[in-house]
Amino acid sequence: MRTRSDADERLAAYLNEHLLGSEGGVEAFRAAGRTWAGTPHAATIERLAVDVARDRRDLARLVLSLGFRPARWKRLLTGTLRAIGAAAPYNLLRRRRASTAQLELDVLMGAVRAKLAMWEALHELARIDGRIDATLAQRLRERAEHQLDELRRVSLATCAERFGPAAAQREGRA
């Protein structure tokens, strides 16, 4: 049996922390799907939720392939993070025209940026660590970049309905 190095311990912790966070991320995307249901952006958000769930599975497979296991206490947090993500407390009422809808999109973009940074680090690490599939890391980087592009597109396409002059007119304040 191979003894893990300090570097492996740090990598295991890093990947497992991302895996743990991804539980809430998957549910947050599903919650965003409820926010945007019935709009032209619903299909995009639903597609992104499927992609993010697939990313989580890919990360879990990578963690296992490296022989890493999450700490027991981290596994216990999974349900809590899943529940927080499902509630998406930054937009509890699922209102599209509220500032919280923008915050919801901002949080999702932040989560995807963090995931992108992880894939970039793994892609770089693959150059010196043959256990990491560089092609997979590159594909996951590209998928995260696409997710960011899609979220930006939804955010920019909808920010005027929350913050623009027409929003003020609807509220009788123009």
Coordinates of C-alpha atoms in Angstrom, one line a residue, residues 77 96 104-105 167:
L77 CA -21.9 18.1 5.7
R96 CA -36.8 37.3 -11.3
E104 CA -28.5 34.5 -7.5
L105 CA -26.8 34.7 -10.9
A167 CA -38.4 48.5 -14.2

